[in-house]
Amino acid sequence: MPWRDVKPMDEKILFIADHLREPGSFSQLCERYGISRKTGYKWVERYQSAGLEGLEERSRRPHAVANKIPYAIRKAIMELRRQGRDPLGPKKIQALLSQRFPDQPTPSKTTIYNVLKREGMLEPKRRRRRVQPSPHRLTPASAPNELWSADFKGQFKMGNGRWCYPLTVMDHASRYLLGCQGLDGTRFVESQAVFKRLFQEYGLPNRMRTDNGVPFASTATGGLSHLSVWWIRLGIVPERIEPGQPQQNGRHERMHRTLKLAVTHPPSANLSAQQGQFDRFRVDYNEQRPHEGLEQHSPQSCYRPSSRAYPQHLPELEYPGYFQRQKVSANGLAYWTGRRIYIGYLLAGEWVGLEEVGDGVWAVYFGPVRLGSFDERQTKGRLNDYLTLKV
């Protein structure tokens, strides 16, 4: 015997009939018809208010289209978008529409955005690759050289029209401003030279706190950069604040506010003169200016150089005995038990450590930084010998 098809309307009628005939458990009735109690009560309410007509399917189309706007206003949105070299966004267009059509409801920013999008007047934003979050928790420091912080104070133009990028380095515990060097960019080579000079003069810190910008971090595996790789080889653990959270390096940011007022109003004529201002500021900040956080002592009176001297030769990284060590090739690959793992070009020539953390699951480290993990049973590629490092 063929099955009988039951239309949605018939199902509702049968449900109401059973409900009126068997005023028992409403939950069991709904369960028998495969509907929720909310839907069952809705059908009963519609039947009681409008009879069988109330059970008819209703259009799900909204009664009014909120973003339907007159053609004249749509035309004005497109005109405002086209005018000038710098295209206006929905927020500014909305303000101008309220002035041009004061007697009409002003469209929302979302409606204006949708109009521009439908007309092809918006270019899709390029998705930026995010820097991998720092695996190390930010912890305070109670003694000098436990933690240094570094940052580039916002660049500014000097009198000769050229840009100055001040690189500042400060000891966290004592607030001693170790360096304030004006550079013409944020390149690795120039930045490394500043840190090398500071390491030779003051010794090495245990940790270095920075933001996620160049040259401190990159979108490479582990968020590493050439600079942070060098720090790790020196035994310095890099730690990065969260994106958009400058308060996590609040002491450094507060020093920058003082620096800005002291040396950029007005800026000097050239980099040499500007460096003179930086040097004078360091002397005043470290030796003359009392700090409330230091019980009104000066940073110089609270700082002492590190006992860890800058080495003549870059030491090799050491790993625990239960780690397996693998060297990264020039193309960024590590070869392990006949398989290939892409580690990253930044670590070419470096040794990484592999720790087995589960059945066939290995974690990969560069010094103290965990780069990611892989499962030796999940291979891919044409030769079925490629392992993916998952962060």
mmCIF file of C-alpha atoms in Angstrom:
data_model
loop_
_atom_site.group_PDB
_atom_site.id
_atom_site.type_symbol
_atom_site.label_atom_id
_atom_site.label_comp_id
_atom_site.label_asym_id
_atom_site.label_seq_id
_atom_site.Cartn_x
_atom_site.Cartn_y
_atom_site.Cartn_z
ATOM 1 C CA MET A 1 0.000 0.000 0.000
ATOM 2 C CA PRO A 2 1.558 3.357 -0.972
ATOM 3 C CA TRP A 3 2.243 5.976 1.672
ATOM 4 C CA ARG A 4 -0.181 8.879 1.767
ATOM 5 C CA ASP A 5 1.438 12.317 1.434
ATOM 6 C CA VAL A 6 0.312 14.766 4.122
ATOM 7 C CA LYS A 7 0.496 18.429 3.189
ATOM 8 C CA PRO A 8 1.522 20.996 5.838
ATOM 9 C CA MET A 9 -2.042 22.351 6.044
ATOM 10 C CA ASP A 10 -3.485 18.845 6.517
ATOM 11 C CA GLU A 11 -0.964 18.153 9.253
ATOM 12 C CA LYS A 12 -2.048 21.275 11.134
ATOM 13 C CA ILE A 13 -5.729 20.303 10.866
ATOM 14 C CA LEU A 14 -4.994 16.789 12.128
ATOM 15 C CA PHE A 15 -2.979 18.250 15.003
ATOM 16 C CA ILE A 16 -5.824 20.597 16.038
ATOM 17 C CA ALA A 17 -8.364 17.765 15.742
ATOM 18 C CA ASP A 18 -6.283 15.503 17.994
ATOM 19 C CA HIS A 19 -5.780 18.371 20.437
ATOM 20 C CA LEU A 20 -9.528 18.985 20.698
ATOM 21 C CA ARG A 21 -10.367 15.286 20.875
ATOM 22 C CA GLU A 22 -7.602 14.285 23.298
ATOM 23 C CA PRO A 23 -6.985 17.086 25.820
ATOM 24 C CA GLY A 24 -4.154 15.108 27.385
ATOM 25 C CA SER A 25 -0.406 15.752 27.462
ATOM 26 C CA PHE A 26 0.375 18.586 25.066
ATOM 27 C CA SER A 27 4.081 17.675 25.061
ATOM 28 C CA GLN A 28 3.364 14.111 23.928
ATOM 29 C CA LEU A 29 1.039 15.375 21.180
ATOM 30 C CA CYS A 30 3.732 17.727 19.862
ATOM 31 C CA GLU A 31 6.311 14.972 20.022
ATOM 32 C CA ARG A 32 4.041 12.680 17.997
ATOM 33 C CA TYR A 33 3.783 15.295 15.249
ATOM 34 C CA GLY A 34 7.498 16.109 15.387
ATOM 35 C CA ILE A 35 7.061 19.779 16.321
ATOM 36 C CA SER A 36 8.108 21.884 19.286
ATOM 37 C CA ARG A 37 5.676 22.981 21.984
ATOM 38 C CA LYS A 38 6.177 26.565 20.859
ATOM 39 C CA THR A 39 4.981 25.692 17.332
ATOM 40 C CA GLY A 40 2.045 23.688 18.744
ATOM 41 C CA TYR A 41 0.860 26.583 20.903
ATOM 42 C CA LYS A 42 1.202 28.919 17.909
ATOM 43 C CA TRP A 43 -1.069 26.699 15.782
ATOM 44 C CA VAL A 44 -3.655 26.446 18.584
ATOM 45 C CA GLU A 45 -3.628 30.236 19.098
ATOM 46 C CA ARG A 46 -4.123 30.915 15.389
ATOM 47 C CA TYR A 47 -6.984 28.401 15.176
ATOM 48 C CA GLN A 48 -8.718 29.947 18.183
ATOM 49 C CA SER A 49 -8.425 33.480 16.778
ATOM 50 C CA ALA A 50 -9.115 32.894 13.047
ATOM 51 C CA GLY A 51 -10.372 29.342 12.607
ATOM 52 C CA LEU A 52 -9.014 27.189 9.786
ATOM 53 C CA GLU A 53 -7.922 30.288 7.854
ATOM 54 C CA GLY A 54 -5.472 31.039 10.642
ATOM 55 C CA LEU A 55 -3.645 27.801 9.856
ATOM 56 C CA GLU A 56 -2.861 28.847 6.277
ATOM 57 C CA GLU A 57 0.833 29.359 5.461
ATOM 58 C CA ARG A 58 1.840 32.992 5.905
ATOM 59 C CA SER A 59 4.379 34.842 3.846
ATOM 60 C CA ARG A 60 7.719 35.251 5.588
ATOM 61 C CA ARG A 61 8.428 38.379 3.638
ATOM 62 C CA PRO A 62 8.631 41.415 5.943
ATOM 63 C CA HIS A 63 5.638 43.749 5.843
ATOM 64 C CA ALA A 64 7.903 46.689 5.233
ATOM 65 C CA VAL A 65 11.412 46.857 3.790
ATOM 66 C CA ALA A 66 13.395 48.970 6.211
ATOM 67 C CA ASN A 67 16.218 49.773 3.794
ATOM 68 C CA LYS A 68 14.049 50.572 0.765
ATOM 69 C CA ILE A 69 14.857 54.198 0.037
ATOM 70 C CA PRO A 70 13.709 56.598 -2.699
ATOM 71 C CA TYR A 71 15.619 56.686 -5.965
ATOM 72 C CA ALA A 72 16.633 60.334 -5.413
ATOM 73 C CA ILE A 73 18.362 59.449 -2.155
ATOM 74 C CA ARG A 74 20.067 56.385 -3.703
ATOM 75 C CA LYS A 75 21.294 58.617 -6.516
ATOM 76 C CA ALA A 76 22.621 61.144 -3.981
ATOM 77 C CA ILE A 77 24.499 58.388 -2.143
ATOM 78 C CA MET A 78 26.325 57.423 -5.336
ATOM 79 C CA GLU A 79 27.061 61.071 -6.219
ATOM 80 C CA LEU A 80 28.505 61.755 -2.777
ATOM 81 C CA ARG A 81 30.645 58.623 -3.035
ATOM 82 C CA ARG A 82 32.102 59.734 -6.389
ATOM 83 C CA GLN A 83 32.903 63.326 -5.494
ATOM 84 C CA GLY A 84 36.467 64.244 -4.552
ATOM 85 C CA ARG A 85 39.633 62.189 -4.658
ATOM 86 C CA ASP A 86 39.062 60.635 -1.259
ATOM 87 C CA PRO A 87 35.800 58.615 -1.420
ATOM 88 C CA LEU A 88 33.426 59.256 1.469
ATOM 89 C CA GLY A 89 32.339 56.411 3.728
ATOM 90 C CA PRO A 90 28.803 55.618 4.908
ATOM 91 C CA LYS A 91 29.172 57.673 8.094
ATOM 92 C CA LYS A 92 30.070 60.902 6.272
ATOM 93 C CA ILE A 93 27.540 60.259 3.508
ATOM 94 C CA GLN A 94 24.847 59.841 6.158
ATOM 95 C CA ALA A 95 25.695 63.251 7.659
ATOM 96 C CA LEU A 96 25.557 64.954 4.250
ATOM 97 C CA LEU A 97 22.242 63.264 3.382
ATOM 98 C CA SER A 98 20.657 64.614 6.552
ATOM 99 C CA GLN A 99 21.649 68.121 5.390
ATOM 100 C CA ARG A 100 20.502 67.631 1.795
ATOM 101 C CA PHE A 101 17.161 65.971 2.643
ATOM 102 C CA PRO A 102 16.143 67.413 6.033
ATOM 103 C CA ASP A 103 12.473 66.442 5.570
ATOM 104 C CA GLN A 104 13.234 62.767 4.767
ATOM 105 C CA PRO A 105 14.281 59.929 7.114
ATOM 106 C CA THR A 106 18.055 59.540 6.866
ATOM 107 C CA PRO A 107 19.154 56.024 5.839
ATOM 108 C CA SER A 108 21.261 54.096 8.333
ATOM 109 C CA LYS A 109 24.978 53.557 7.760
ATOM 110 C CA THR A 110 24.276 49.885 7.026
ATOM 111 C CA THR A 111 21.712 50.799 4.340
ATOM 112 C CA ILE A 112 24.146 53.237 2.731
ATOM 113 C CA TYR A 113 26.867 50.578 2.811
ATOM 114 C CA ASN A 114 24.551 48.063 1.132
ATOM 115 C CA VAL A 115 23.657 50.560 -1.609
ATOM 116 C CA LEU A 116 27.329 51.190 -2.338
ATOM 117 C CA LYS A 117 28.053 47.480 -2.282
ATOM 118 C CA ARG A 118 25.244 46.651 -4.730
ATOM 119 C CA GLU A 119 26.493 49.357 -7.107
ATOM 120 C CA GLY A 120 30.035 47.946 -7.001
ATOM 121 C CA MET A 121 31.431 51.118 -5.448
ATOM 122 C CA LEU A 122 33.244 49.391 -2.583
ATOM 123 C CA GLU A 123 36.534 47.562 -2.974
ATOM 124 C CA PRO A 124 36.831 44.442 -0.816
ATOM 125 C CA LYS A 125 39.319 44.914 1.989
ATOM 126 C CA ARG A 126 42.467 42.898 1.750
ATOM 127 C CA ARG A 127 42.650 40.463 4.611
ATOM 128 C CA ARG A 128 45.764 41.016 6.670
ATOM 129 C CA ARG A 129 47.677 38.055 7.947
ATOM 130 C CA ARG A 130 47.715 38.179 11.691
ATOM 131 C CA VAL A 131 50.809 37.680 13.798
ATOM 132 C CA GLN A 132 50.614 34.460 15.795
ATOM 133 C CA PRO A 133 49.826 35.299 19.433
ATOM 134 C CA SER A 134 52.689 35.144 21.894
ATOM 135 C CA PRO A 135 52.691 31.800 23.748
ATOM 136 C CA HIS A 136 54.150 33.402 26.886
ATOM 137 C CA ARG A 137 52.002 35.027 29.534
ATOM 138 C CA LEU A 138 52.954 38.579 30.439
ATOM 139 C CA THR A 139 54.396 38.604 33.936
ATOM 140 C CA PRO A 140 55.767 41.558 35.921
ATOM 141 C CA ALA A 141 59.374 42.036 36.916
ATOM 142 C CA SER A 142 60.621 42.877 40.397
ATOM 143 C CA ALA A 143 64.347 43.275 39.692
ATOM 144 C CA PRO A 144 66.407 45.050 37.022
ATOM 145 C CA ASN A 145 67.037 43.141 33.789
ATOM 146 C CA GLU A 146 64.329 40.560 34.398
ATOM 147 C CA LEU A 147 62.360 42.340 31.698
ATOM 148 C CA TRP A 148 63.162 45.025 29.168
ATOM 149 C CA SER A 149 60.549 46.665 26.984
ATOM 150 C CA ALA A 150 61.120 48.110 23.519
ATOM 151 C CA ASP A 151 59.030 50.090 21.086
ATOM 152 C CA PHE A 152 59.166 52.616 18.285
ATOM 153 C CA LYS A 153 57.733 55.940 19.363
ATOM 154 C CA GLY A 154 55.400 57.157 16.625
ATOM 155 C CA GLN A 155 57.405 58.604 13.735
ATOM 156 C CA PHE A 156 57.419 62.329 13.083
ATOM 157 C CA LYS A 157 58.848 64.729 10.518
ATOM 158 C CA MET A 158 61.859 66.851 11.360
ATOM 159 C CA GLY A 159 62.566 70.330 10.114
ATOM 160 C CA ASN A 160 64.239 69.037 6.932
ATOM 161 C CA GLY A 161 61.092 67.095 6.011
ATOM 162 C CA ARG A 162 62.611 63.684 6.742
ATOM 163 C CA TRP A 163 61.038 61.137 9.072
ATOM 164 C CA CYS A 164 62.460 60.162 12.456
ATOM 165 C CA TYR A 165 61.649 56.813 14.084
ATOM 166 C CA PRO A 166 62.738 56.844 17.764
ATOM 167 C CA LEU A 167 63.580 53.350 19.055
ATOM 168 C CA THR A 168 63.237 53.299 22.840
ATOM 169 C CA VAL A 169 64.354 50.544 25.239
ATOM 170 C CA MET A 170 63.541 50.615 28.956
ATOM 171 C CA ASP A 171 64.135 48.387 31.971
ATOM 172 C CA HIS A 172 60.738 47.420 33.346
ATOM 173 C CA ALA A 173 61.441 47.253 37.077
ATOM 174 C CA SER A 174 63.590 50.381 37.481
ATOM 175 C CA ARG A 175 62.081 52.372 34.552
ATOM 176 C CA TYR A 176 65.639 53.142 33.483
ATOM 177 C CA LEU A 177 65.613 54.384 29.882
ATOM 178 C CA LEU A 178 68.447 52.312 28.428
ATOM 179 C CA GLY A 179 68.297 53.767 24.943
ATOM 180 C CA CYS A 180 66.487 56.336 22.827
ATOM 181 C CA GLN A 181 67.879 56.247 19.305
ATOM 182 C CA GLY A 182 66.513 58.144 16.318
ATOM 183 C CA LEU A 183 66.456 56.030 13.145
ATOM 184 C CA ASP A 184 65.238 56.662 9.619
ATOM 185 C CA GLY A 185 63.159 53.465 9.549
ATOM 186 C CA THR A 186 62.254 50.257 11.379
ATOM 187 C CA ARG A 187 64.595 47.935 9.488
ATOM 188 C CA PHE A 188 66.204 44.933 11.161
ATOM 189 C CA VAL A 189 69.874 45.835 10.590
ATOM 190 C CA GLU A 190 69.663 49.310 12.133
ATOM 191 C CA SER A 191 67.508 48.071 15.028
ATOM 192 C CA GLN A 192 69.846 45.176 15.750
ATOM 193 C CA ALA A 193 72.799 47.582 15.923
ATOM 194 C CA VAL A 194 71.017 49.588 18.645
ATOM 195 C CA PHE A 195 70.269 46.479 20.717
ATOM 196 C CA LYS A 196 73.797 45.135 20.267
ATOM 197 C CA ARG A 197 75.236 48.370 21.656
ATOM 198 C CA LEU A 198 72.856 48.252 24.639
ATOM 199 C CA PHE A 199 73.634 44.570 25.330
ATOM 200 C CA GLN A 200 77.364 45.313 25.260
ATOM 201 C CA GLU A 201 76.905 48.234 27.654
ATOM 202 C CA TYR A 202 74.303 46.877 30.082
ATOM 203 C CA GLY A 203 74.359 43.079 29.593
ATOM 204 C CA LEU A 204 71.448 40.826 28.617
ATOM 205 C CA PRO A 205 67.903 40.823 30.015
ATOM 206 C CA ASN A 206 65.907 37.654 30.650
ATOM 207 C CA ARG A 207 62.877 38.768 28.629
ATOM 208 C CA MET A 208 62.047 41.410 26.023
ATOM 209 C CA ARG A 209 58.490 42.789 25.756
ATOM 210 C CA THR A 210 57.317 44.447 22.528
ATOM 211 C CA ASP A 211 54.251 44.935 20.388
ATOM 212 C CA ASN A 212 53.536 42.916 17.236
ATOM 213 C CA GLY A 213 55.005 45.337 14.730
ATOM 214 C CA VAL A 214 58.147 45.342 12.591
ATOM 215 C CA PRO A 215 60.939 44.487 13.372
ATOM 216 C CA PHE A 216 59.895 42.757 16.605
ATOM 217 C CA ALA A 217 57.462 40.254 15.064
ATOM 218 C CA SER A 218 56.212 38.967 11.725
ATOM 219 C CA THR A 219 53.564 36.675 10.262
ATOM 220 C CA ALA A 220 56.073 33.810 10.125
ATOM 221 C CA THR A 221 55.689 30.679 12.243
ATOM 222 C CA GLY A 222 55.566 31.534 15.933
ATOM 223 C CA GLY A 223 55.360 35.249 15.085
ATOM 224 C CA LEU A 224 59.144 35.256 14.925
ATOM 225 C CA SER A 225 61.257 37.857 13.159
ATOM 226 C CA HIS A 226 64.976 38.113 12.403
ATOM 227 C CA LEU A 227 65.338 40.245 15.534
ATOM 228 C CA SER A 228 63.465 37.893 17.872
ATOM 229 C CA VAL A 229 65.367 34.869 16.476
ATOM 230 C CA TRP A 230 68.592 36.643 17.390
ATOM 231 C CA TRP A 231 67.251 37.410 20.871
ATOM 232 C CA ILE A 232 66.356 33.757 21.432
ATOM 233 C CA ARG A 233 69.862 32.678 20.393
ATOM 234 C CA LEU A 234 71.152 35.076 23.055
ATOM 235 C CA GLY A 235 68.957 33.471 25.705
ATOM 236 C CA ILE A 236 66.368 36.283 25.749
ATOM 237 C CA VAL A 237 62.712 35.215 25.724
ATOM 238 C CA PRO A 238 60.573 37.493 23.525
ATOM 239 C CA GLU A 239 57.067 38.242 24.759
ATOM 240 C CA ARG A 240 54.522 40.287 22.846
ATOM 241 C CA ILE A 241 51.504 42.208 24.046
ATOM 242 C CA GLU A 242 48.106 41.449 22.532
ATOM 243 C CA PRO A 243 47.189 43.448 19.395
ATOM 244 C CA GLY A 244 45.361 46.649 20.292
ATOM 245 C CA GLN A 245 46.301 46.388 23.990
ATOM 246 C CA PRO A 246 49.044 49.030 24.524
ATOM 247 C CA GLN A 247 48.175 49.180 28.233
ATOM 248 C CA GLN A 248 49.931 45.827 28.604
ATOM 249 C CA ASN A 249 53.126 47.822 28.125
ATOM 250 C CA GLY A 250 51.769 50.761 30.097
ATOM 251 C CA ARG A 251 55.036 51.919 31.689
ATOM 252 C CA HIS A 252 56.635 52.233 28.275
ATOM 253 C CA GLU A 253 53.631 54.069 26.846
ATOM 254 C CA ARG A 254 53.671 56.515 29.767
ATOM 255 C CA MET A 255 57.344 57.250 29.135
ATOM 256 C CA HIS A 256 56.521 57.917 25.473
ATOM 257 C CA ARG A 257 54.006 60.583 26.478
ATOM 258 C CA THR A 258 56.706 62.391 28.440
ATOM 259 C CA LEU A 259 59.195 61.934 25.583
ATOM 260 C CA LYS A 260 56.796 63.367 23.014
ATOM 261 C CA LEU A 261 56.210 66.541 25.007
ATOM 262 C CA ALA A 262 59.928 67.005 25.645
ATOM 263 C CA VAL A 263 61.492 66.462 22.214
ATOM 264 C CA THR A 264 58.893 66.946 19.452
ATOM 265 C CA HIS A 265 57.411 70.369 20.257
ATOM 266 C CA PRO A 266 58.953 71.500 17.984
ATOM 267 C CA PRO A 267 61.105 68.786 16.360
ATOM 268 C CA SER A 268 64.735 69.519 15.484
ATOM 269 C CA ALA A 269 66.075 70.453 12.064
ATOM 270 C CA ASN A 270 67.744 67.108 11.302
ATOM 271 C CA LEU A 271 68.494 63.671 12.784
ATOM 272 C CA SER A 272 71.774 64.724 14.389
ATOM 273 C CA ALA A 273 70.147 67.622 16.244
ATOM 274 C CA GLN A 274 67.172 65.457 17.153
ATOM 275 C CA GLN A 275 69.490 62.829 18.648
ATOM 276 C CA GLY A 276 70.960 65.540 20.837
ATOM 277 C CA GLN A 277 67.477 66.178 22.214
ATOM 278 C CA PHE A 278 66.990 62.453 22.827
ATOM 279 C CA ASP A 279 70.287 62.211 24.725
ATOM 280 C CA ARG A 280 69.446 65.193 26.925
ATOM 281 C CA PHE A 281 66.021 63.727 27.633
ATOM 282 C CA ARG A 282 67.602 60.414 28.732
ATOM 283 C CA VAL A 283 69.845 62.185 31.233
ATOM 284 C CA ASP A 284 66.934 64.152 32.681
ATOM 285 C CA TYR A 285 64.587 61.153 32.728
ATOM 286 C CA ASN A 286 67.081 58.782 34.335
ATOM 287 C CA GLU A 287 68.965 61.063 36.710
ATOM 288 C CA GLN A 288 66.911 64.159 37.521
ATOM 289 C CA ARG A 289 63.235 63.255 37.230
ATOM 290 C CA PRO A 290 61.730 61.508 40.315
ATOM 291 C CA HIS A 291 59.184 58.744 39.634
ATOM 292 C CA GLU A 292 56.100 58.151 41.718
ATOM 293 C CA GLY A 293 56.251 54.408 40.985
ATOM 294 C CA LEU A 294 59.773 54.367 42.480
ATOM 295 C CA GLU A 295 58.739 56.249 45.632
ATOM 296 C CA GLN A 296 60.084 59.451 44.052
ATOM 297 C CA HIS A 297 63.524 57.947 43.415
ATOM 298 C CA SER A 298 65.245 58.314 40.065
ATOM 299 C CA PRO A 299 65.569 55.330 37.700
ATOM 300 C CA GLN A 300 69.363 55.560 37.811
ATOM 301 C CA SER A 301 69.352 54.995 41.578
ATOM 302 C CA CYS A 302 67.290 51.790 41.106
ATOM 303 C CA TYR A 303 69.074 50.249 38.122
ATOM 304 C CA ARG A 304 72.166 48.064 37.946
ATOM 305 C CA PRO A 305 73.649 46.355 34.868
ATOM 306 C CA SER A 306 72.961 42.703 34.132
ATOM 307 C CA SER A 307 75.323 39.963 35.254
ATOM 308 C CA ARG A 308 74.774 38.221 31.882
ATOM 309 C CA ALA A 309 77.409 39.622 29.554
ATOM 310 C CA TYR A 310 76.967 39.863 25.794
ATOM 311 C CA PRO A 311 78.801 36.823 24.325
ATOM 312 C CA GLN A 312 81.510 37.073 21.707
ATOM 313 C CA HIS A 313 79.965 34.176 19.773
ATOM 314 C CA LEU A 314 76.290 33.356 19.372
ATOM 315 C CA PRO A 315 75.634 30.261 21.515
ATOM 316 C CA GLU A 316 73.766 27.210 20.207
ATOM 317 C CA LEU A 317 70.337 26.511 21.629
ATOM 318 C CA GLU A 318 70.041 23.717 24.162
ATOM 319 C CA TYR A 319 67.060 21.374 24.489
ATOM 320 C CA PRO A 320 66.135 18.789 27.150
ATOM 321 C CA GLY A 321 67.565 15.326 26.662
ATOM 322 C CA TYR A 322 64.200 13.800 25.783
ATOM 323 C CA PHE A 323 63.804 16.226 22.813
ATOM 324 C CA GLN A 324 64.822 15.261 19.295
ATOM 325 C CA ARG A 325 66.868 17.949 17.537
ATOM 326 C CA GLN A 326 66.490 18.695 13.840
ATOM 327 C CA LYS A 327 68.241 21.304 11.725
ATOM 328 C CA VAL A 328 66.164 23.478 9.421
ATOM 329 C CA SER A 329 67.381 23.448 5.819
ATOM 330 C CA ALA A 330 67.916 26.498 3.615
ATOM 331 C CA ASN A 331 64.409 26.141 2.172
ATOM 332 C CA GLY A 332 62.794 26.190 5.627
ATOM 333 C CA LEU A 333 62.134 22.434 5.812
ATOM 334 C CA ALA A 334 63.049 19.995 8.552
ATOM 335 C CA TYR A 335 63.437 16.340 7.569
ATOM 336 C CA TRP A 336 62.232 13.871 10.161
ATOM 337 C CA THR A 337 61.989 10.053 9.756
ATOM 338 C CA GLY A 338 61.762 10.419 5.991
ATOM 339 C CA ARG A 339 59.102 13.127 6.149
ATOM 340 C CA ARG A 340 59.194 16.840 5.466
ATOM 341 C CA ILE A 341 57.916 19.569 7.807
ATOM 342 C CA TYR A 342 57.874 23.243 6.783
ATOM 343 C CA ILE A 343 59.223 25.248 9.722
ATOM 344 C CA GLY A 344 59.882 28.592 8.023
ATOM 345 C CA TYR A 345 62.595 30.368 6.100
ATOM 346 C CA LEU A 346 63.462 32.580 9.094
ATOM 347 C CA LEU A 347 64.862 29.535 10.903
ATOM 348 C CA ALA A 348 67.013 28.280 8.024
ATOM 349 C CA GLY A 349 70.203 26.830 9.514
ATOM 350 C CA GLU A 350 68.778 26.797 13.064
ATOM 351 C CA TRP A 351 68.156 23.802 15.322
ATOM 352 C CA VAL A 352 64.612 23.088 16.487
ATOM 353 C CA GLY A 353 63.506 20.674 19.201
ATOM 354 C CA LEU A 354 60.760 18.065 18.838
ATOM 355 C CA GLU A 355 58.887 16.804 21.907
ATOM 356 C CA GLU A 356 56.453 13.889 21.728
ATOM 357 C CA VAL A 357 53.323 15.075 23.543
ATOM 358 C CA GLY A 358 50.941 12.269 22.544
ATOM 359 C CA ASP A 359 50.632 9.099 20.521
ATOM 360 C CA GLY A 360 52.279 10.172 17.257
ATOM 361 C CA VAL A 361 51.826 13.870 18.084
ATOM 362 C CA TRP A 362 54.922 16.066 18.294
ATOM 363 C CA ALA A 363 55.368 19.662 19.432
ATOM 364 C CA VAL A 364 58.054 21.740 17.702
ATOM 365 C CA TYR A 365 60.055 24.354 19.617
ATOM 366 C CA PHE A 366 62.609 26.973 18.761
ATOM 367 C CA GLY A 367 64.274 27.544 22.098
ATOM 368 C CA PRO A 368 61.449 28.363 24.548
ATOM 369 C CA VAL A 369 58.982 29.295 21.772
ATOM 370 C CA ARG A 370 56.466 26.633 20.781
ATOM 371 C CA LEU A 371 56.020 26.879 17.016
ATOM 372 C CA GLY A 372 53.222 24.335 16.665
ATOM 373 C CA SER A 373 52.608 20.611 16.474
ATOM 374 C CA PHE A 374 52.096 17.851 13.916
ATOM 375 C CA ASP A 375 50.665 14.346 13.802
ATOM 376 C CA GLU A 376 53.089 11.925 12.167
ATOM 377 C CA ARG A 377 50.154 9.834 10.897
ATOM 378 C CA GLN A 378 48.613 12.695 8.897
ATOM 379 C CA THR A 379 50.766 13.052 5.802
ATOM 380 C CA LYS A 380 49.903 14.587 2.456
ATOM 381 C CA GLY A 381 51.517 15.726 -0.767
ATOM 382 C CA ARG A 382 52.325 13.876 -3.979
ATOM 383 C CA LEU A 383 54.787 11.615 -2.191
ATOM 384 C CA ASN A 384 52.647 11.373 0.935
ATOM 385 C CA ASP A 385 55.619 12.555 2.989
ATOM 386 C CA TYR A 386 54.618 16.114 3.913
ATOM 387 C CA LEU A 387 53.562 16.988 7.476
ATOM 388 C CA THR A 388 51.711 20.195 8.306
ATOM 389 C CA LEU A 389 52.736 22.215 11.342
ATOM 390 C CA LYS A 390 49.580 23.359 13.126
ATOM 391 C CA VAL A 391 49.791 26.373 15.389
#
